[in-house]
XYZ file of C-alpha atoms in Angstrom:
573
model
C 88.573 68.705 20.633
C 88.557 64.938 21.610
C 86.249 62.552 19.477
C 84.213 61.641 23.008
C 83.641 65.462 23.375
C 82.358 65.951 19.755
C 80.021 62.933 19.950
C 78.488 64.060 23.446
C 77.625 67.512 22.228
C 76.119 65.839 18.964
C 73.738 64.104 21.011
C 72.928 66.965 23.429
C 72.236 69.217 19.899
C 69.801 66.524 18.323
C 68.020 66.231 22.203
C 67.455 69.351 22.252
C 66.016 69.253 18.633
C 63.782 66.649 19.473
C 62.285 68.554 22.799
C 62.003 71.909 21.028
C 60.452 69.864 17.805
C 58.171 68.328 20.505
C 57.132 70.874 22.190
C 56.730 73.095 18.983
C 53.928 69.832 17.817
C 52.007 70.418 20.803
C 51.186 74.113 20.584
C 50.440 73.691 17.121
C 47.943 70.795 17.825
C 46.748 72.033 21.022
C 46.382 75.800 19.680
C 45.707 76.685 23.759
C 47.057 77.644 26.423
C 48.461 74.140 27.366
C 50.479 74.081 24.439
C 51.839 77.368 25.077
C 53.225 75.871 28.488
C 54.428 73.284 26.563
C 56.468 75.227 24.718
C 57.599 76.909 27.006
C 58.584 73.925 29.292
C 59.962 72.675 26.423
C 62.586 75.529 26.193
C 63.108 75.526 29.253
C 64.569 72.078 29.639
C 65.993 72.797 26.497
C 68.103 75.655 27.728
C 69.245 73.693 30.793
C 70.448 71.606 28.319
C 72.795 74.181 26.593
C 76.342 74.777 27.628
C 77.783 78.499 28.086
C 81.569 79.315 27.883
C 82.530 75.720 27.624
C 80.770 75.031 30.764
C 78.773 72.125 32.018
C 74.921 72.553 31.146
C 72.755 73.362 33.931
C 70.850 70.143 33.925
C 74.688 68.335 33.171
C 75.646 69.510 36.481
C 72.996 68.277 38.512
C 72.907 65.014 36.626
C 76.549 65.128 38.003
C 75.898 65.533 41.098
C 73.190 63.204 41.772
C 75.559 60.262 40.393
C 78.296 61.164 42.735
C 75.843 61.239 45.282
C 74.669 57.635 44.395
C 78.476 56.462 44.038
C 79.202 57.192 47.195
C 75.924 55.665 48.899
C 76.673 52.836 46.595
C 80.666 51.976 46.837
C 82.041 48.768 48.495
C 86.168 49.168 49.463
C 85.654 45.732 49.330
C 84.742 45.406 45.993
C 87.569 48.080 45.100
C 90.227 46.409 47.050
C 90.316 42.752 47.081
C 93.200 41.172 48.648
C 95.711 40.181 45.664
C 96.974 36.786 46.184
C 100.354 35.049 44.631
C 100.202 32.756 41.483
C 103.114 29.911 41.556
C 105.282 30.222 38.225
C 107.347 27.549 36.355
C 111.596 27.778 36.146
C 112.184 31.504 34.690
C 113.708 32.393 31.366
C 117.455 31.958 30.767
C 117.363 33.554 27.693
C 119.952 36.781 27.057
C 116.810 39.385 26.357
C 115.928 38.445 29.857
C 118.624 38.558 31.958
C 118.108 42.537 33.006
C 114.567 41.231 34.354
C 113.662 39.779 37.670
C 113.181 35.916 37.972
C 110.494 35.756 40.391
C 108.894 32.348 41.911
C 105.312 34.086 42.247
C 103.651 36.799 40.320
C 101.275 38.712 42.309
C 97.273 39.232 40.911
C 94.307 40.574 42.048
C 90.372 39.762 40.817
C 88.443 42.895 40.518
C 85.393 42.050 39.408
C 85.850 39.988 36.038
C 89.293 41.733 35.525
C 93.156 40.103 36.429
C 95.232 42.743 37.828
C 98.919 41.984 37.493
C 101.601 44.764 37.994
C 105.071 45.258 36.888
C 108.035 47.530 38.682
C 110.015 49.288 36.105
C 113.598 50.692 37.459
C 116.575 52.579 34.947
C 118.794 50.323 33.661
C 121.564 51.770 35.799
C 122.794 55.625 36.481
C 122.342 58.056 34.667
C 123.197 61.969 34.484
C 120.496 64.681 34.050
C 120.901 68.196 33.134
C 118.549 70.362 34.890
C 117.268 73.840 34.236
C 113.972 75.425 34.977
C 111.275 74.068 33.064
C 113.439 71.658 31.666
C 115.327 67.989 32.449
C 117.625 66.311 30.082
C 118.956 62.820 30.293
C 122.810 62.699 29.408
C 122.357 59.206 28.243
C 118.782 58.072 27.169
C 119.809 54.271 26.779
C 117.799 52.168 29.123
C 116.997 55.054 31.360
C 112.993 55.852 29.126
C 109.246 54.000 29.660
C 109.106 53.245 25.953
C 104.990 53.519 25.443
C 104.850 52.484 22.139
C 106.231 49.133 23.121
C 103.503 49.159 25.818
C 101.073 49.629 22.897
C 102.379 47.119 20.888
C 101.440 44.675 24.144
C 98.158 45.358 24.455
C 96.711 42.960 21.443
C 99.981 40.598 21.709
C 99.733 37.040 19.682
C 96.798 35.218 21.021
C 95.858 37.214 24.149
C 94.143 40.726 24.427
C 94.202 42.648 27.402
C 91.587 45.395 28.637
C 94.210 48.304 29.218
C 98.110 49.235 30.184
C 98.584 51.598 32.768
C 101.781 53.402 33.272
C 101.996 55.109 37.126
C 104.792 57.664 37.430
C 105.279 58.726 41.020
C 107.202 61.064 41.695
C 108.856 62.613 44.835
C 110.393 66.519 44.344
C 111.614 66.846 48.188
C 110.884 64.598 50.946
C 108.738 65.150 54.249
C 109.172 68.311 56.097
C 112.353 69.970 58.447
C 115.814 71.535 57.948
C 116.677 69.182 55.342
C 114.062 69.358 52.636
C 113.116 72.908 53.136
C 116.577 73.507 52.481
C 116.958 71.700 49.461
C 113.748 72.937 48.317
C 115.790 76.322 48.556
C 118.595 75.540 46.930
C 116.671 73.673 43.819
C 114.615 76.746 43.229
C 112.399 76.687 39.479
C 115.020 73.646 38.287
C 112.782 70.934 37.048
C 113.701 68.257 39.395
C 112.013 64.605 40.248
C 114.475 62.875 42.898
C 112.244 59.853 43.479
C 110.360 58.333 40.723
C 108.828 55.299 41.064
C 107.083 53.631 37.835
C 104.701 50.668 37.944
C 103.174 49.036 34.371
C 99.748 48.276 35.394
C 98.262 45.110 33.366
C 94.392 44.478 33.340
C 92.749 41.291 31.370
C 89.520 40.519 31.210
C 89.305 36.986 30.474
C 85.963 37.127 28.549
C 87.891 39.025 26.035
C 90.319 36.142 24.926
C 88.529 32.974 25.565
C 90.391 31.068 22.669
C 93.534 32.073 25.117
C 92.321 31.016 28.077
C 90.817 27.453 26.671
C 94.985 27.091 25.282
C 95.835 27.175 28.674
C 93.216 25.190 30.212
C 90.192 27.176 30.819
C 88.637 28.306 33.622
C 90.409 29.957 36.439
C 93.266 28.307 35.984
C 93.312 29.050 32.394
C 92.765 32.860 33.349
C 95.883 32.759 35.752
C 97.997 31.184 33.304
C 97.290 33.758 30.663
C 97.928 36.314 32.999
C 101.188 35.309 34.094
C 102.114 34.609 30.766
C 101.322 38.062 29.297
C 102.939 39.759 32.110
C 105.992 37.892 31.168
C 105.868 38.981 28.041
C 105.537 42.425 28.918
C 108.473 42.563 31.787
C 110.528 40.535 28.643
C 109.838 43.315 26.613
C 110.637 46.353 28.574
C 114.039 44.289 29.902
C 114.730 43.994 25.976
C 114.851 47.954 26.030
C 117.843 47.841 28.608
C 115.059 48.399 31.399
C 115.086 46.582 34.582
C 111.725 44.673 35.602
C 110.195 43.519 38.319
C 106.800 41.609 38.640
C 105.353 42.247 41.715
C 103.903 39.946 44.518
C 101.253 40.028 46.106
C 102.504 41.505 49.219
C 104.218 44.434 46.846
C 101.087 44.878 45.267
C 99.867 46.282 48.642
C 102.557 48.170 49.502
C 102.359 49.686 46.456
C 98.944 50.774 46.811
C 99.677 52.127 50.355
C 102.874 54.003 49.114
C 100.691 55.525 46.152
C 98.171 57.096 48.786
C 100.938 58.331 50.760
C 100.151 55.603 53.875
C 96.393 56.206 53.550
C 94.418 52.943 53.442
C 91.506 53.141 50.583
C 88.833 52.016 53.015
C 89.503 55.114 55.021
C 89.735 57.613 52.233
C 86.557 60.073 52.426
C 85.634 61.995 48.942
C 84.157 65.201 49.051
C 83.334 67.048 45.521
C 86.937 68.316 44.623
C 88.913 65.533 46.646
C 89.978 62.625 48.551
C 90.933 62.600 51.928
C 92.015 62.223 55.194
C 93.500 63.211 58.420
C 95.301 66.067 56.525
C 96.097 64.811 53.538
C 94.300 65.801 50.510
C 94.553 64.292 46.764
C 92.937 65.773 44.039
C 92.825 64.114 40.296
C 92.439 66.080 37.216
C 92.520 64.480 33.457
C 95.003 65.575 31.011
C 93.862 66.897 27.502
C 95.883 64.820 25.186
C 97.714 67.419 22.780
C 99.333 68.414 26.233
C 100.656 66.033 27.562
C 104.435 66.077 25.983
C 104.017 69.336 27.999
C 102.586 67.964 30.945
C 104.750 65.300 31.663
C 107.627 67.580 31.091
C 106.193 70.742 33.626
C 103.981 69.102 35.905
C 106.771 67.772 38.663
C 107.260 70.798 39.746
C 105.151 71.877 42.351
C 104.951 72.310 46.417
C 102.548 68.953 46.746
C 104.308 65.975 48.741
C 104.176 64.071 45.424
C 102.665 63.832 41.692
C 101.363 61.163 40.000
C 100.886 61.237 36.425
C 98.943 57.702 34.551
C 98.948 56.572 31.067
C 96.402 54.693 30.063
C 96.224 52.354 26.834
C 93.560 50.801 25.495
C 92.523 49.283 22.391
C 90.100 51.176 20.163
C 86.551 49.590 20.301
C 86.451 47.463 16.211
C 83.670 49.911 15.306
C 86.346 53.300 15.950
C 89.093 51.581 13.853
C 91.249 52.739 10.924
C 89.427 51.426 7.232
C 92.077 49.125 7.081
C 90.881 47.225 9.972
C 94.069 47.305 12.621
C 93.324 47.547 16.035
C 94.003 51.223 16.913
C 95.139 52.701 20.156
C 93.349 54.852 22.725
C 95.397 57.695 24.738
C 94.697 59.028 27.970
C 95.673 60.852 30.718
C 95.809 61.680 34.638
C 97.502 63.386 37.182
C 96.829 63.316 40.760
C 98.389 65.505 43.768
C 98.960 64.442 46.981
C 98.832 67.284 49.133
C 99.367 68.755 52.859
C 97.764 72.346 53.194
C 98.361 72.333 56.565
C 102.340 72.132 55.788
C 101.925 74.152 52.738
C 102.211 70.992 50.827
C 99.691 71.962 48.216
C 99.502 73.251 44.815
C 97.505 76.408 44.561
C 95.574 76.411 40.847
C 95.428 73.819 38.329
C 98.264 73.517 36.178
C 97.831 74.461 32.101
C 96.370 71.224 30.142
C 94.372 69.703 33.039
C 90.766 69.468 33.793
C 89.883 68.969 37.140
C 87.537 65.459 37.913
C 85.565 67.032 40.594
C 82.635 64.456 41.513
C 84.399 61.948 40.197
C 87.850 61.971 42.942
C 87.385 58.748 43.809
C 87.184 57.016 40.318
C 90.313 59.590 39.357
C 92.311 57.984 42.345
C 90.957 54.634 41.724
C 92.617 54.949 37.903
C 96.071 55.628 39.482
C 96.308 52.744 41.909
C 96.467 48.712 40.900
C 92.883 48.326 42.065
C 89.451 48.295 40.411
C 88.668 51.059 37.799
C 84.891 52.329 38.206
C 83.151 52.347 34.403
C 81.351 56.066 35.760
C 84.629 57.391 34.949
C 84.748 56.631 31.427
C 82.042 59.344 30.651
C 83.874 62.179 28.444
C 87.083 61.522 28.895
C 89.428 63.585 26.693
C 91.440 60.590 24.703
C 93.391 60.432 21.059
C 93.352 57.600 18.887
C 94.122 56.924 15.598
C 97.338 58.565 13.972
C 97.346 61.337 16.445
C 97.333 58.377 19.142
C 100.343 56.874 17.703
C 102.549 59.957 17.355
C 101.358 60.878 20.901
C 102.987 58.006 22.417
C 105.895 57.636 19.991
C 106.886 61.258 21.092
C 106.208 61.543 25.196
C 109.554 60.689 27.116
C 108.759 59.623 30.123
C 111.512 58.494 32.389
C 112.121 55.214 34.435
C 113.448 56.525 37.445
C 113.813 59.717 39.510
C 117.309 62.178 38.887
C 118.608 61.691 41.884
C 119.756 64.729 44.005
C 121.833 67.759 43.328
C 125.445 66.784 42.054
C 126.751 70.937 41.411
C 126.748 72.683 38.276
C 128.637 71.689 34.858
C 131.154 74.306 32.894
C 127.882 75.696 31.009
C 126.168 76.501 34.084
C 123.619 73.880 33.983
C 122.370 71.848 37.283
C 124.258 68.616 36.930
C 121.953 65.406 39.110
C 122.715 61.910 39.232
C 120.852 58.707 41.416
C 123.607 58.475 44.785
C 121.190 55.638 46.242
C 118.012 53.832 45.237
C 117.487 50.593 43.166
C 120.266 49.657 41.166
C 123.129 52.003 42.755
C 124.731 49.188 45.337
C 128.121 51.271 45.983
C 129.253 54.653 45.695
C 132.429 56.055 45.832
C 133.309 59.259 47.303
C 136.823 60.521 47.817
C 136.389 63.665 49.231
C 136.402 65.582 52.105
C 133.966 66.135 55.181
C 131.776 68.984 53.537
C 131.103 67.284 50.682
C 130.044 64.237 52.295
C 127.813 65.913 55.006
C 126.515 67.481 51.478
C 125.707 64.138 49.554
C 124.182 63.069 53.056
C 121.592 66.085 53.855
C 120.464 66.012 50.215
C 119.705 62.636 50.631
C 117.760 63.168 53.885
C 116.287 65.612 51.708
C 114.910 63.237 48.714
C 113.727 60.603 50.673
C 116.475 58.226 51.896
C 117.282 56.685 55.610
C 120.869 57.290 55.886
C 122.883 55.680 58.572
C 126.735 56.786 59.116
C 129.393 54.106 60.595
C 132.383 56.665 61.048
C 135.543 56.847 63.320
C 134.996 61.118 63.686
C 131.230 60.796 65.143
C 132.301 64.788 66.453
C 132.301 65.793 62.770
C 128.403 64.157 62.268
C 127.111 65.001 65.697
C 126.355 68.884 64.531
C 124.485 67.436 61.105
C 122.523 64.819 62.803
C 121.540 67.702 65.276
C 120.333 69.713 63.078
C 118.835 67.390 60.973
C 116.660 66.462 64.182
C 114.956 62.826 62.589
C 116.797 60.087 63.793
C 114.723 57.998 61.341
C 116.355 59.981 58.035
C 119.652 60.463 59.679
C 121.614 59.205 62.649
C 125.167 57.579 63.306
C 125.898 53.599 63.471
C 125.034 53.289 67.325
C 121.675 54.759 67.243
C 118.481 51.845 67.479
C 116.008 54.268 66.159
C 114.559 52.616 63.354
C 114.617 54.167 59.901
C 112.200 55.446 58.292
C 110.462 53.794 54.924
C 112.107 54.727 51.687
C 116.043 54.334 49.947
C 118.380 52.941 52.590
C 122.044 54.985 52.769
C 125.138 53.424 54.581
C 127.715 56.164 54.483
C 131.198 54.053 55.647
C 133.880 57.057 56.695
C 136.708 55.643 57.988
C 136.209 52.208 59.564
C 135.262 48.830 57.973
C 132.770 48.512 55.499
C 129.842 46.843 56.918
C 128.604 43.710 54.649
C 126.416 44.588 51.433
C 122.389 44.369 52.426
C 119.463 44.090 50.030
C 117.799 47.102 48.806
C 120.698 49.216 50.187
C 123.567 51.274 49.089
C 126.790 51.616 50.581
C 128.758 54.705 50.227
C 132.345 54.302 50.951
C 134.051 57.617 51.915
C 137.926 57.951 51.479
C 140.296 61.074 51.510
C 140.792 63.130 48.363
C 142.835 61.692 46.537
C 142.951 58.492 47.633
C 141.072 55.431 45.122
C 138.360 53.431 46.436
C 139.734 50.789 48.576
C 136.691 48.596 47.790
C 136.431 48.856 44.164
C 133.091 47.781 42.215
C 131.459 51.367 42.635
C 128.350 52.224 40.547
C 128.699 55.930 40.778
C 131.840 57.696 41.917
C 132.555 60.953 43.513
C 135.436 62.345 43.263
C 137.051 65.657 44.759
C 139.876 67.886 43.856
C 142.168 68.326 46.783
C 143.720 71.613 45.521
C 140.467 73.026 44.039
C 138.020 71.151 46.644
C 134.848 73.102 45.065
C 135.584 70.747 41.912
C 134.130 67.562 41.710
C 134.684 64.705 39.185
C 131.345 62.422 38.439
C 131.364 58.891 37.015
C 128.297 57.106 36.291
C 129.921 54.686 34.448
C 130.277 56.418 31.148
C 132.573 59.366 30.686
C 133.588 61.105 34.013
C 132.104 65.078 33.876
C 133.842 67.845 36.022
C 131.194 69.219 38.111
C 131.398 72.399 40.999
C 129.551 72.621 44.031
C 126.621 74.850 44.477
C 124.559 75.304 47.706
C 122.536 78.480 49.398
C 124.263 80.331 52.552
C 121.649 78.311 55.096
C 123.451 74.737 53.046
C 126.970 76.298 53.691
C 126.246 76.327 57.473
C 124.412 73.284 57.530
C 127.390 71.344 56.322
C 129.987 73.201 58.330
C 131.313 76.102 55.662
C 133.018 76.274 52.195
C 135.358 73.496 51.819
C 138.833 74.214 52.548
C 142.085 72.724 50.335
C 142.952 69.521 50.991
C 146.534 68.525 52.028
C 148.199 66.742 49.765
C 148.171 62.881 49.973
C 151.575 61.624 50.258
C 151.681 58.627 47.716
């Protein structure tokens, strides 16, 4: 049991003390009938005060109720929302322990209410392999590739300025959208505990009040404020890029898309809460808050699930100077959310609360509000489950929580494991694939399948013409000629055959040769490579040590793609 949950039911036990005591005064006094009713009044409130089987007490649920009530009546999107504008920076850092982060001109902030709202992209370090099996994902190589959270911690009290809370937002994406392509992949991933997408965003909040020596250094007033801002947001990115992490601080502009992308499209102002969630035209997000001992657990289990995606926050905050250790350091406080984003209508939906969550129902909107780079309503706070202390610091020390998403389906390893690697996404500019046309129709519909716009340039458009059919989304997959725009999300250029086109930004190019035969181009990040005489055999390069890998796919893949693939003829050298 949390320390907020044994101090609330302290104080419900000595209220109910005090009304019993009182109303045990007044028929003693009274010696009437009047102070019989009082006593009996008085044990009656005091009984709506008492909680049964870990329930909510009878009066605690319609105190509930009437605040959500009021919340509603009372909320401004306005005052949730405001429009984040762009702060002008000086030259960027050429120092080495910057290098892997973004030099940006601008850093993007929002004022909700007395608070500074800055917010940081975190992205892998580069590609990585991970070993999947049900209940269970393993990073081959953990080296830039983890959201190190004690680091985080260490940020929140950081030389001379003190911020209000770190938030770390872990989206995450299992299949993409709805069709032939996902529901097939959906298939052929089965119980394996796979994330594809997996976007992270470190979520900085300072409340200027809180470090006035640091914003009087740097001028004072709201100028001051901004400076500090930027400054400890620089800090921050410095210090995650100094754990081989790649950074981004966001602009204003990507601090709304971000907010849009995190409520699946949904603008906040036209989100409608009802008691168990948030919601509209179909879409339905529900919040629940983790208990802390499970959340190693939680953020190992809770991806998989039929929801269109999961979102699981971190929250950091300092401990309040009247909670801390004897010896007077600032402690840390721990907790948790996870939020589903869900489609009933498309079976999109998970269908009972996962282990180690407790549902937020009347609070939704606050829940949601926590997850998203926008104002944080104080009703929430109200028995939270949280750690601090030493349990605190081991929490974080010990949840690994990854940077990016695995990427889709590679084939299987020599042990029998699931073998997945990142084929397009931030960091992965050019991938190599010598192989033939089955396993590139392969790489292509899983990537439909995850989330990515793929667009084929290719001298054999018959070869294509029965995938794109099928596929039926010209938006997730279509050949060169097609004007159909593409859809939001990872951009795929698969080159078979003819000229590559040039490199774009925020866009990987996947140049397709014949087994056998090296990468004309050179300067891959990933490479594929097949056998020609044993063409279910792949060889995977991430950039470390190549792994053998074999194909795996369900029947309805097989005929999706065209059939097993056949042996290759030799390449005359």
């Amino acid at each position: 049991m949390d320390r907020n949950t044994r101090a609330t039911g302290l104080r419900t036990l000595v209220v109910i003390e005090v009304i019993l005591a009182l109303g045990l005064v007044v028929w003693a006094l009274s010696g009437s009938v009047w102070g019989l009713s009082a006593l009996i009044v008085a044990m009656v409130i005091a009984s709506g005060l008492v909680s049964v089987g870990g329930r909510q007490s009878l009066f605690g649920r319609l105190a509930v109720r009437m605040s959500f009530s009021w919340s509603r009546m009372r909320r401004s999107d306005a005052d949730l929302d405001p429009a984040p504008f762009d702060v002008p920076l000086a030259g960027p850092s050429t120092r080495p322990s910057a290098r892997r982060s973004s030099a940006p001109t601008t850093i993007g902030a929002r004022w909700v209410g007395d608070t500074l709202v800055t917010v940081v992209r975190v992205d892998p370090g580069g590609p990585a392999v991970t070993y999947l099996t049900p209940g269970n994902s393993t990073l081959g190589d953990q080296n830039g590739q983890l959201v190190p959270l004690d680091v985080l911690a260490e940020c929140i009290d950081r030389y001379d300025i003190a911020l209000s809370s770190i938030e770390v937002i872990s989206h995450g994406v299992r299949v993409w959208g709805s069709g032939v392509a996902p529901a097939t992949y959906d298939r052929t991933l089965g119980p394996l505990s796979a994330t594809a997408q997996r976007s992270v965003f470190v979520v900085l909040r300072l409340d200027p009040l809180e470090c006035p020596d640091a914003v009087a250094r740097r001028g004072g007033g709201a100028t001051g404020a901004l400076r500090t801002a930027t400054v400890t947001t620089r800090r921050v990115a410095k210090r995650l890029a100094e754990h081989g992490l790649t950074t981004t601080i966001l602009s204003a502009g990507q601090i709304t898309s971000v907010t849009t992308q995190l409520t699946e499209g949904a603008g906040i102002d036209s989100l409608a809460e009802e008691w168990e969630s948030v919601g509209v035209s179909g879409l339905r997000i529900r919040s629940a808050a983790v208990e802390p001992e499970a959340l190693p657990a939680v953020v190992r289990d809770v991806w998989v699930n039929p929801a269109v995606s999961t979102t699981l926050t971190v929250r950091l905050r300092h401990v309040a100077a009247d909670r801390r250790h004897r010896n007077g350091r600032p402690g840390v406080e721990v907790s948790a959310f996870v939020r589903f984003n869900e489609f009933p209508d498309a079976r999109r939906s998970v269908p009972s609360w996962p282990a180690g969550l407790q549902p937020l129902d009347g609070r939704q909107f606050e829940a949601l509000a926590v997850s998203l780079p926008i104002a944080t309503p104080t009703r929430l706070e109200r028995n939270l489950p949280t750690l601090t202390g030493e349990a605190a610091q081991a929490l974080i020390g010990s949840v690994r929580l990854p940077a990016g998403g695995c990427g889709q389906l590679i084939g299987a390893d020599h042990t029998g494991r699931a073998v997945a690697t990142r084929l397009v996404g931030p960091g992965i500019a050019t991938v190599s694939v010598a192989a033939g046309i089955h396993v590139v129709a392969q790489i292509a519909l899983r990537a439909v399948a995850v989330g990515a716009s793929v667009r084929v340039h290719t001298d054999r458009p018959h070869r294509w013409a029965a995938l794109v059919t099928a596929v039926a989304d010209p938006s997730a997959l279509s050949l060169a000629g097609d004007r159909t725009p593409a859809r939001p999300g990872p951009a795929l250029v698969i080159v078979d055959g003819v000229t590559p086109p040039s490199p774009q930004p925020d866009t990987t190019r996947m140049i397709v040769s014949a087994p056998g035969v090296d990468d004309p181009t050179g300067g891959h990040t990933v490479a594929l490579t097949q056998n020609p005489r044993a063409p279910q055999d792949l060889s995977l390069d991430t950039g470390g040590q190549p792994m053998l890998v074999t194909m795996v796919a369900t029947p309805d893949e097989w005929k999706l793609i065209g059939g097993y693939p056949e042996p290759a003829v030799p390449v005359r050298r």
